Coordinates of C-alpha atoms in Angstrom, one line a residue:
X1 CA -104.3 -136.4 23.1
X2 CA -104.1 -133.1 21.0
X3 CA -107.0 -131.7 22.8
X4 CA -105.4 -132.3 26.3
X5 CA -102.2 -130.5 25.2
X6 CA -104.5 -127.5 24.1
X7 CA -106.1 -127.3 27.5
X8 CA -102.4 -127.6 29.1
X9 CA -101.4 -124.5 26.8
X10 CA -104.4 -122.5 27.9
X11 CA -103.6 -123.2 31.5
X12 CA -100.3 -122.2 31.3
X13 CA -101.3 -118.9 29.3
X14 CA -103.9 -118.0 31.9
X15 CA -101.5 -118.5 34.7
X16 CA -98.8 -116.1 32.7
X17 CA -101.3 -113.3 32.0
X18 CA -101.2 -110.1 34.0
X19 CA -104.7 -108.9 33.6
X20 CA -103.9 -106.3 36.0
X21 CA -101.5 -104.7 33.5
X22 CA -102.2 -101.0 32.9
X23 CA -103.5 -100.6 29.2
X24 CA -100.9 -97.8 28.5
X25 CA -99.1 -97.5 25.1
X26 CA -101.1 -100.1 23.7
X27 CA -100.8 -101.0 20.0
X28 CA -102.6 -103.1 17.4
X29 CA -100.9 -106.5 16.1
X30 CA -101.6 -109.4 14.0
X31 CA -101.5 -112.7 16.3
X32 CA -101.1 -115.8 13.8
X33 CA -101.9 -119.0 15.3
X34 CA -99.8 -122.1 14.9
X35 CA -102.9 -124.5 13.8
X36 CA -106.3 -124.8 13.6
X37 CA -107.5 -127.9 15.7
X38 CA -110.5 -129.0 13.6
X39 CA -112.1 -132.3 12.9
X40 CA -111.5 -134.2 9.9
X41 CA -113.5 -133.9 6.8
X42 CA -117.3 -135.6 6.7
X43 CA -115.8 -138.3 4.8
X44 CA -112.9 -139.0 7.2
X45 CA -110.1 -137.7 4.8
X46 CA -107.5 -134.6 6.3
X47 CA -109.0 -131.5 5.0
X48 CA -107.7 -129.7 2.2
X49 CA -105.7 -126.8 1.9
X50 CA -109.0 -124.8 0.5
X51 CA -111.2 -126.1 3.6
X52 CA -108.5 -125.3 6.1
X53 CA -108.5 -121.5 4.8
X54 CA -112.4 -121.6 5.3
X55 CA -112.1 -123.3 8.9
X56 CA -112.6 -120.3 11.2
X57 CA -110.1 -119.5 13.9
X58 CA -109.8 -121.8 16.9
X59 CA -112.4 -120.4 19.2
X60 CA -110.6 -121.0 22.4
X61 CA -107.6 -119.5 21.3
X62 CA -109.8 -116.5 20.8
X63 CA -111.4 -116.9 24.5
X64 CA -108.0 -117.1 26.0
X65 CA -106.7 -113.9 24.6
X66 CA -109.8 -112.4 25.8
X67 CA -109.5 -114.0 29.3
X68 CA -106.2 -112.2 29.6
X69 CA -107.5 -108.6 28.9
X70 CA -106.6 -108.5 25.4
X71 CA -108.9 -107.0 23.2
X72 CA -109.4 -108.6 19.8
X73 CA -110.4 -106.3 16.8
X74 CA -110.7 -108.5 14.0
X75 CA -110.3 -112.0 12.8
X76 CA -108.7 -113.4 9.9
X77 CA -109.4 -117.3 9.1
X78 CA -107.3 -117.2 5.8
X79 CA -104.6 -115.8 8.1
X80 CA -105.3 -118.0 10.9
X81 CA -104.9 -114.9 13.0
X82 CA -106.7 -112.2 15.5
X83 CA -106.1 -108.7 15.1
X84 CA -105.5 -107.6 18.8
X85 CA -104.6 -104.4 20.9
X86 CA -101.9 -105.1 23.4
X87 CA -99.6 -103.3 25.8
X88 CA -95.9 -104.1 25.3
X89 CA -96.0 -106.5 28.4
X90 CA -98.8 -108.4 27.0
X91 CA -96.9 -108.5 23.9
X92 CA -94.2 -110.1 25.7
X93 CA -96.3 -112.8 27.2
X94 CA -97.9 -113.5 24.0
X95 CA -94.7 -114.5 22.5
X96 CA -94.4 -116.9 24.9
X97 CA -97.5 -118.7 24.3
X98 CA -97.3 -122.3 22.5
X99 CA -100.0 -121.5 20.4
X100 CA -98.7 -118.2 19.1
X101 CA -97.0 -118.5 16.0
X102 CA -96.1 -114.8 14.9
X103 CA -96.8 -111.8 15.9
X104 CA -96.6 -108.0 13.7
X105 CA -97.4 -104.8 14.2
X106 CA -100.3 -103.2 12.8
X107 CA -98.9 -99.4 12.4
X108 CA -99.3 -98.0 8.8
X109 CA -102.0 -97.0 6.7
X110 CA -102.4 -97.5 2.8
X111 CA -101.8 -94.8 0.5
X112 CA -103.7 -94.8 -2.6
X113 CA -101.6 -95.1 -5.4
X114 CA -102.8 -91.9 -7.2
X115 CA -103.7 -88.4 -7.6
X116 CA -105.2 -86.2 -4.9
X117 CA -108.1 -84.9 -7.5
X118 CA -110.0 -86.3 -9.7
X119 CA -108.8 -87.7 -13.0
X120 CA -110.3 -86.6 -16.4
X121 CA -112.1 -89.3 -18.1
X122 CA -110.4 -88.5 -21.3
X123 CA -106.8 -89.7 -19.9
X124 CA -108.5 -92.9 -18.7
X125 CA -110.0 -93.3 -22.3
X126 CA -106.2 -93.0 -23.4
X127 CA -105.2 -95.9 -21.2
X128 CA -107.9 -97.9 -22.6
X129 CA -106.9 -97.0 -26.3
X130 CA -103.2 -98.2 -25.6
X131 CA -104.7 -101.7 -25.1
X132 CA -106.1 -101.6 -28.4
X133 CA -109.7 -102.9 -27.4
X134 CA -110.8 -103.2 -30.9
X135 CA -111.2 -107.1 -30.9
X136 CA -112.7 -107.2 -27.9
X137 CA -115.5 -104.6 -28.8
X138 CA -116.0 -106.3 -32.1
X139 CA -116.7 -109.7 -29.9
X140 CA -119.2 -107.9 -27.9
X141 CA -117.1 -108.3 -24.7
X142 CA -118.0 -106.1 -21.8
X143 CA -117.2 -108.2 -18.6
X144 CA -121.1 -109.1 -18.6
X145 CA -121.5 -112.0 -15.8
X146 CA -118.0 -111.0 -14.2
X147 CA -118.0 -110.2 -10.6
X148 CA -115.4 -107.9 -9.7
X149 CA -114.4 -106.7 -6.1
X150 CA -112.9 -103.1 -5.6
X151 CA -110.7 -102.6 -2.4
X152 CA -110.2 -98.8 -2.2
X153 CA -110.4 -95.7 0.0
X154 CA -114.1 -94.4 -0.7
X155 CA -116.5 -94.1 -3.6
X156 CA -117.7 -90.7 -3.0
X157 CA -120.0 -89.2 -5.9
X158 CA -120.0 -92.5 -7.5
X159 CA -123.7 -92.5 -8.3
X160 CA -123.7 -89.0 -9.6
X161 CA -120.7 -89.4 -12.1
X162 CA -121.7 -89.5 -15.7
X163 CA -119.3 -92.2 -16.4
X164 CA -120.9 -94.6 -14.0
X165 CA -124.4 -93.8 -13.8
X166 CA -125.3 -96.9 -16.3
X167 CA -123.7 -99.2 -13.8
X168 CA -126.1 -97.8 -10.9
X169 CA -129.2 -97.4 -13.2
X170 CA -128.7 -101.2 -14.5
X171 CA -128.1 -102.4 -11.1
X172 CA -124.2 -103.8 -11.3
X173 CA -123.6 -102.4 -8.1
X174 CA -124.4 -105.3 -6.5
X175 CA -123.0 -104.5 -2.6
X176 CA -121.5 -102.1 -1.0
X177 CA -119.4 -102.8 2.6
X178 CA -117.3 -100.0 4.6
X179 CA -114.8 -101.7 6.9
X180 CA -113.8 -98.2 7.8
X181 CA -117.3 -96.7 9.2
X182 CA -119.5 -99.8 9.5
X183 CA -122.3 -97.3 10.3
X184 CA -121.9 -95.3 7.1
X185 CA -125.5 -95.1 5.5
X186 CA -124.4 -92.7 2.7
X187 CA -121.5 -94.0 1.1
X188 CA -121.9 -91.7 -2.4
X189 CA -123.1 -88.9 -0.9
X190 CA -121.3 -88.3 2.3
X191 CA -117.7 -87.3 2.3
X192 CA -115.3 -88.0 5.4
X193 CA -111.6 -87.9 3.9
X194 CA -110.1 -86.1 1.2
X195 CA -109.6 -89.5 -0.9
X196 CA -113.3 -90.8 -0.5
X197 CA -113.4 -90.0 -4.3
X198 CA -110.1 -92.5 -5.1
X199 CA -112.3 -95.4 -5.4
X200 CA -114.7 -93.6 -7.5
X201 CA -112.1 -93.1 -10.2
X202 CA -110.7 -96.5 -9.9
X203 CA -114.4 -97.7 -10.8
X204 CA -114.3 -95.4 -13.7
X205 CA -111.3 -97.0 -15.3
X206 CA -112.6 -100.5 -14.6
X207 CA -116.2 -100.1 -16.2
X208 CA -117.0 -96.7 -16.6
X209 CA -118.7 -95.2 -20.1
X210 CA -119.4 -91.4 -20.0
X211 CA -122.3 -91.0 -22.6
X212 CA -122.1 -87.3 -22.9
X213 CA -118.7 -87.3 -24.0
X214 CA -119.2 -91.0 -25.7
X215 CA -115.8 -92.1 -24.0
X216 CA -115.0 -95.7 -22.7
X217 CA -112.9 -95.5 -19.8
X218 CA -112.9 -98.9 -18.8
X219 CA -113.2 -102.3 -20.6
X220 CA -116.0 -104.0 -18.3
X221 CA -119.1 -101.9 -18.2
X222 CA -121.5 -104.7 -17.9
X223 CA -119.7 -106.4 -15.0
X224 CA -121.1 -106.7 -11.7
X225 CA -119.3 -104.7 -8.9
X226 CA -118.6 -105.4 -5.1
X227 CA -117.3 -102.5 -3.5
X228 CA -115.1 -102.3 0.0
X229 CA -114.2 -99.2 1.8
X230 CA -111.1 -100.2 3.5
X231 CA -108.9 -96.8 4.0
X232 CA -110.2 -93.4 5.6
X233 CA -107.3 -91.6 3.6
X234 CA -106.4 -89.6 6.8
X235 CA -102.7 -90.3 8.4
X236 CA -104.8 -90.4 11.7
X237 CA -106.5 -93.9 10.7
X238 CA -103.3 -96.0 10.9
X239 CA -104.8 -99.4 10.9
X240 CA -106.3 -100.3 7.8
X241 CA -104.6 -104.0 7.2
X242 CA -107.0 -105.7 9.0
X243 CA -109.7 -104.1 7.0
X244 CA -108.0 -105.0 3.7
X245 CA -108.0 -108.5 4.5
X246 CA -111.4 -108.9 5.9
X247 CA -112.9 -107.5 2.9
X248 CA -110.9 -109.7 0.7
X249 CA -112.5 -112.7 2.7
X250 CA -116.1 -111.0 2.5
X251 CA -115.6 -110.9 -1.2
X252 CA -114.9 -114.5 -1.6
X253 CA -117.9 -115.4 0.6
X254 CA -119.8 -113.5 -2.2
X255 CA -118.4 -115.6 -5.1
X256 CA -116.2 -112.8 -6.4
X257 CA -113.0 -114.3 -8.2
X258 CA -111.7 -110.9 -9.6
X259 CA -110.5 -108.1 -7.3
X260 CA -108.9 -104.6 -8.0
X261 CA -107.0 -102.8 -5.5
X262 CA -104.9 -99.4 -6.1
X263 CA -104.1 -99.5 -2.3
X264 CA -100.5 -100.4 -1.2
X265 CA -98.1 -100.3 1.8
X266 CA -94.7 -98.6 1.7
X267 CA -93.8 -95.5 3.7
X268 CA -95.7 -92.5 5.2
X269 CA -96.4 -93.8 8.4
X270 CA -97.3 -91.3 11.4
X271 CA -93.9 -92.6 12.9
X272 CA -91.3 -93.1 10.5
X273 CA -89.7 -96.0 12.7
X274 CA -92.8 -98.0 11.7
X275 CA -92.3 -97.9 8.0
X276 CA -91.6 -100.7 6.0
X277 CA -88.0 -101.4 4.8
X278 CA -87.7 -101.9 1.0
X279 CA -86.2 -105.7 2.0
X280 CA -89.7 -106.4 3.3
X281 CA -91.0 -106.1 -0.3
X282 CA -90.6 -109.8 -0.7
X283 CA -94.1 -111.1 -0.1
X284 CA -94.1 -112.1 3.5
X285 CA -95.9 -109.3 5.0
X286 CA -99.3 -110.4 6.4
X287 CA -101.5 -108.6 3.7
X288 CA -99.0 -110.5 1.0
X289 CA -99.8 -113.7 2.9
X290 CA -103.8 -113.0 2.7
X291 CA -103.5 -112.1 -1.0
X292 CA -101.3 -115.3 -1.9
X293 CA -104.1 -117.2 0.1
X294 CA -106.7 -115.8 -2.0
X295 CA -104.9 -116.6 -5.3
X296 CA -103.7 -119.9 -4.3
X297 CA -106.3 -121.5 -2.2
X298 CA -109.4 -119.5 -3.2
X299 CA -108.6 -119.2 -6.8
X300 CA -109.0 -115.4 -7.0
X301 CA -107.2 -113.0 -9.4
X302 CA -105.9 -110.0 -7.6
X303 CA -104.8 -106.9 -9.6
X304 CA -102.5 -104.5 -7.7
X305 CA -101.3 -101.4 -8.6
X306 CA -97.4 -101.4 -8.2
X307 CA -97.1 -97.8 -6.4
X308 CA -95.8 -94.6 -6.9
X309 CA -92.5 -94.5 -5.2
X310 CA -90.3 -94.7 -8.5
X311 CA -89.0 -91.5 -8.1
X312 CA -88.2 -91.8 -4.5
X313 CA -84.4 -92.6 -4.0
X314 CA -84.9 -94.0 -0.5
X315 CA -87.4 -96.6 -1.8
X316 CA -87.8 -96.8 -5.6
X317 CA -89.6 -100.2 -5.3
X318 CA -93.2 -101.5 -5.3
X319 CA -95.3 -101.7 -2.4
X320 CA -96.9 -104.8 -0.7
X321 CA -99.3 -106.6 -1.5
X322 CA -98.0 -105.8 -5.2
X323 CA -94.9 -107.9 -4.0
X324 CA -96.9 -111.3 -3.4
X325 CA -96.4 -114.0 -5.8
X326 CA -99.3 -114.7 -8.1
X327 CA -100.6 -111.0 -8.1
X328 CA -100.9 -109.2 -11.3
X329 CA -99.1 -106.1 -10.4
X330 CA -99.2 -103.3 -12.7
X331 CA -97.0 -100.4 -13.4
X332 CA -97.5 -97.3 -15.7
X333 CA -96.1 -96.1 -19.1
X334 CA -96.3 -93.3 -21.1
X335 CA -98.8 -93.1 -24.0
X336 CA -96.8 -92.4 -27.0
X337 CA -93.6 -93.8 -25.4
X338 CA -93.7 -97.0 -23.6
X339 CA -91.2 -96.0 -21.1
X340 CA -91.8 -96.6 -17.5
X341 CA -93.3 -93.4 -15.8
X342 CA -90.8 -91.9 -13.4
X343 CA -93.1 -92.4 -10.4
X344 CA -94.1 -96.1 -11.2
X345 CA -92.8 -98.6 -8.8
X346 CA -89.6 -101.0 -10.0
X347 CA -89.5 -104.6 -9.3
X348 CA -87.2 -105.3 -6.3
X349 CA -84.0 -107.2 -7.5
X350 CA -84.0 -109.5 -4.3
X351 CA -87.2 -111.7 -5.3
X352 CA -86.9 -114.9 -7.2
X353 CA -90.0 -113.8 -9.5
X354 CA -90.5 -110.8 -11.6
X355 CA -92.4 -107.6 -10.6
X356 CA -94.3 -106.0 -12.0
X357 CA -96.2 -108.4 -14.4
X358 CA -97.5 -105.8 -16.9
X359 CA -98.2 -102.0 -17.2
X360 CA -100.1 -99.8 -19.2
X361 CA -100.7 -96.0 -19.4
X362 CA -101.8 -93.8 -16.4
X363 CA -100.6 -89.9 -16.3
X364 CA -101.3 -89.7 -12.5
X365 CA -100.5 -92.7 -10.8
X366 CA -100.6 -96.6 -11.2
X367 CA -103.9 -96.4 -9.1
X368 CA -105.3 -96.2 -12.6
X369 CA -103.2 -98.5 -14.5
X370 CA -104.4 -101.3 -12.5
X371 CA -108.2 -100.9 -12.9
X372 CA -107.7 -100.7 -16.8
X373 CA -105.9 -104.4 -16.7
X374 CA -108.5 -105.4 -14.5
X375 CA -111.1 -104.4 -17.0
X376 CA -109.3 -106.3 -19.6
X377 CA -109.4 -109.4 -17.5
X378 CA -112.9 -109.3 -16.9
X379 CA -113.6 -109.3 -20.8
X380 CA -111.4 -112.7 -21.1
X381 CA -113.1 -114.3 -18.1
X382 CA -116.6 -113.3 -19.9
X383 CA -115.2 -115.3 -23.0
X384 CA -114.0 -118.0 -21.1
X385 CA -115.2 -118.3 -17.5
X386 CA -113.1 -121.5 -17.1
X387 CA -109.8 -119.7 -17.2
X388 CA -108.0 -120.3 -13.6
X389 CA -106.4 -117.6 -12.0
X390 CA -102.9 -118.7 -13.2
X391 CA -104.0 -119.0 -16.9
X392 CA -105.3 -115.6 -16.6
X393 CA -102.3 -114.2 -15.5
X394 CA -100.2 -116.0 -17.7
X395 CA -102.2 -114.8 -20.6
X396 CA -102.0 -111.1 -19.8
X397 CA -98.1 -111.7 -19.5
X398 CA -98.1 -113.3 -22.7
X399 CA -100.0 -110.3 -24.2
X400 CA -97.5 -107.9 -23.3
X401 CA -95.3 -106.2 -25.7
X402 CA -92.2 -107.3 -24.3
X403 CA -92.9 -111.0 -23.8
X404 CA -91.0 -113.0 -23.3
X405 CA -88.0 -110.2 -22.4
X406 CA -89.7 -108.8 -19.3
X407 CA -88.4 -106.4 -16.9
X408 CA -88.5 -105.0 -13.5
X409 CA -89.5 -101.5 -15.0
X410 CA -92.5 -102.7 -16.9
X411 CA -93.0 -106.4 -16.1
X412 CA -93.8 -107.8 -19.7
X413 CA -95.2 -104.5 -20.8
X414 CA -98.5 -103.3 -22.0
X415 CA -101.0 -106.2 -23.0
X416 CA -102.8 -106.3 -26.4
X417 CA -106.4 -107.1 -26.2
X418 CA -106.5 -108.9 -29.4
X419 CA -103.7 -111.2 -28.5
X420 CA -105.0 -111.9 -24.9
X421 CA -108.2 -112.8 -26.4
X422 CA -106.7 -115.3 -29.0
X423 CA -104.9 -116.6 -25.6
X424 CA -108.1 -116.9 -23.9
X425 CA -109.9 -118.8 -26.5
X426 CA -107.1 -121.1 -26.7
X427 CA -104.6 -121.0 -23.7
X428 CA -101.8 -123.3 -25.6
X429 CA -99.4 -120.3 -26.7
X430 CA -98.5 -119.6 -30.5
X431 CA -94.8 -119.6 -31.8
X432 CA -92.9 -116.5 -30.2
X433 CA -92.0 -114.1 -32.9
X434 CA -89.3 -112.0 -30.4
X435 CA -85.7 -112.1 -31.4
X436 CA -82.6 -112.9 -29.8
X437 CA -79.6 -111.6 -31.4
X438 CA -76.0 -111.7 -30.1
X439 CA -73.6 -109.0 -29.9
X440 CA -70.1 -109.5 -29.3
X441 CA -67.6 -107.3 -27.7
X442 CA -68.3 -103.9 -26.5
X443 CA -70.0 -102.2 -29.4
X444 CA -73.0 -103.2 -31.6
X445 CA -75.0 -101.6 -34.5
X446 CA -78.6 -102.3 -35.2
X447 CA -80.2 -101.5 -38.4
X448 CA -83.0 -104.1 -39.5
X449 CA -85.6 -101.9 -41.5
X450 CA -88.5 -104.1 -40.3
X451 CA -87.9 -102.9 -36.8
X452 CA -87.9 -99.5 -37.6
X453 CA -90.9 -99.5 -39.8
X454 CA -93.3 -100.3 -36.7
X455 CA -95.3 -97.6 -35.3
X456 CA -94.8 -94.0 -34.7
X457 CA -93.4 -93.5 -31.3
X458 CA -90.0 -93.2 -29.9
X459 CA -87.6 -96.3 -29.8
X460 CA -86.9 -97.4 -26.4
X461 CA -84.1 -99.2 -25.0
X462 CA -83.6 -101.3 -21.7
X463 CA -80.0 -101.6 -20.8
X464 CA -80.0 -104.5 -18.3
X465 CA -77.5 -106.2 -15.9
X466 CA -79.4 -109.5 -16.2
X467 CA -82.2 -110.7 -18.6
X468 CA -84.8 -108.9 -16.3
X469 CA -82.8 -106.1 -14.1
X470 CA -82.7 -102.6 -15.7
X471 CA -79.9 -100.7 -15.4
X472 CA -81.6 -97.6 -16.8
X473 CA -84.0 -96.9 -19.8
X474 CA -83.1 -94.9 -22.6
X475 CA -85.1 -93.4 -26.0
X476 CA -83.9 -92.7 -29.4
X477 CA -86.5 -90.6 -31.9
X478 CA -88.6 -92.4 -34.0
X479 CA -87.1 -91.4 -37.2
X480 CA -83.8 -93.2 -36.5
X481 CA -83.0 -96.2 -38.8
X482 CA -79.9 -97.4 -37.3
X483 CA -78.8 -97.9 -33.5
X484 CA -75.2 -97.7 -32.4
X485 CA -75.0 -99.2 -28.9
X486 CA -71.8 -99.1 -26.8
X487 CA -72.4 -101.4 -24.0
X488 CA -72.4 -100.0 -20.3
X489 CA -70.5 -101.6 -17.5
X490 CA -72.2 -104.8 -16.1
X491 CA -74.7 -105.1 -18.9
X492 CA -75.2 -108.1 -20.3
X493 CA -78.8 -107.6 -22.2
X494 CA -80.5 -104.8 -24.2
X495 CA -84.0 -104.9 -25.2
X496 CA -84.9 -102.8 -28.0
X497 CA -88.6 -101.6 -28.6
X498 CA -90.6 -99.9 -31.1
X499 CA -94.4 -100.1 -30.8
X500 CA -94.8 -103.9 -30.7
X501 CA -91.7 -104.9 -32.0
X502 CA -89.1 -106.0 -29.7
X503 CA -85.4 -107.5 -30.0
X504 CA -83.4 -108.5 -27.6
X505 CA -79.6 -108.3 -27.8
X506 CA -77.8 -110.7 -25.7
X507 CA -74.1 -109.5 -24.9
X508 CA -71.3 -111.8 -25.5
X509 CA -67.8 -111.1 -24.0
X510 CA -65.3 -112.6 -26.7

């Protein structure tokens, strides 16, 4: 009966196709199908969600699109969708077809979340140092045996970088695929865009070690790497989303379970009318759906930069796919004072989960904080390969310096490698050592000497309207021995932080 229904759909669809329509004003779209007509598993049982994710898109649906003169440029089995080129008239007809569930334009380009010139190794090394990797190094953890996928713009001169030469010499670059220019034969020596070095710097921040300067710029120098180029870097190449989704599926086919991406969608489209709107950063974009499928159905861990629009008053929040539930979205802090870097994307106030998840130092963009966390995650997976994506994400959050008092500026803060390692060995969390104190009225003085003796950096205050939403961040000098707080309008919580000492003040109205 179902088969007959599908044929009827095709018959109606074929009658409604206007194959003679002019191919004017054609644009790219995702066309998502309603179902995957597929047989049951060999045992006769319904297919699981994981099996359905791997089931190819129903070929008769694709054939029917082609019969109507609609060009299919890409297919995603996870999204159960096809990327197509269609005219406005064809789009109108597609929306009426019974087996089409949803359509969305593919009209933007990825913007790497970092600067437009190479990052000095010393800055990457400072980010590594902030994570306090001593326990990892003492345990000999270097990401060995872990497969890491890197989805980025390009990897120009990667083989020539001193910090990456050990990876190439040891054969740790296992695969490269160019989804922008499949004919590319010289990915490391031929430059097509001014951003082709971006992936090179990201790779340095995951697993680089500079033998000349004796600098560890990434925590996973012995991992195996699978590189995907999905972005050209030029605004004329406005269609990169389908490349990203195809790259994820390719990495999954190779057994990759840890992926880093320092790319994101937000603003900057050629046609401003096609820009995303802030309210769309709620995990429902097509690319966010693909990432969520990778996490929930394929068991992949996806580390994504939070984006660099924090100073943009017209945006400020994170981009997609960092907004997808289950991702490890990474913001950026200062080095000695762990405040949010002004450019670092803020978590939306309208989603029911906290973003970003964690943060660490990056001077030149969240592109270079995310890969540092990926390197740490690789070391944890080396120590305990049985960790699930959910467990690994939880460990990174719990090891953050603000945990459990996370906020939408820094998530749970800067992970401590030693604490993360202890949790990876025994995922049952230890007792919390964070303090919660109560302040009555509109003024409060805090003067616990233990708190002020911690570390050398400035004291950071996160003034919040809820347990997670920051009104503003403030700093006080490191030599301060008493904090006098005057409650701000709408303030309900205040996080006090110095080094890894954190105290949460809860305001109570008499």
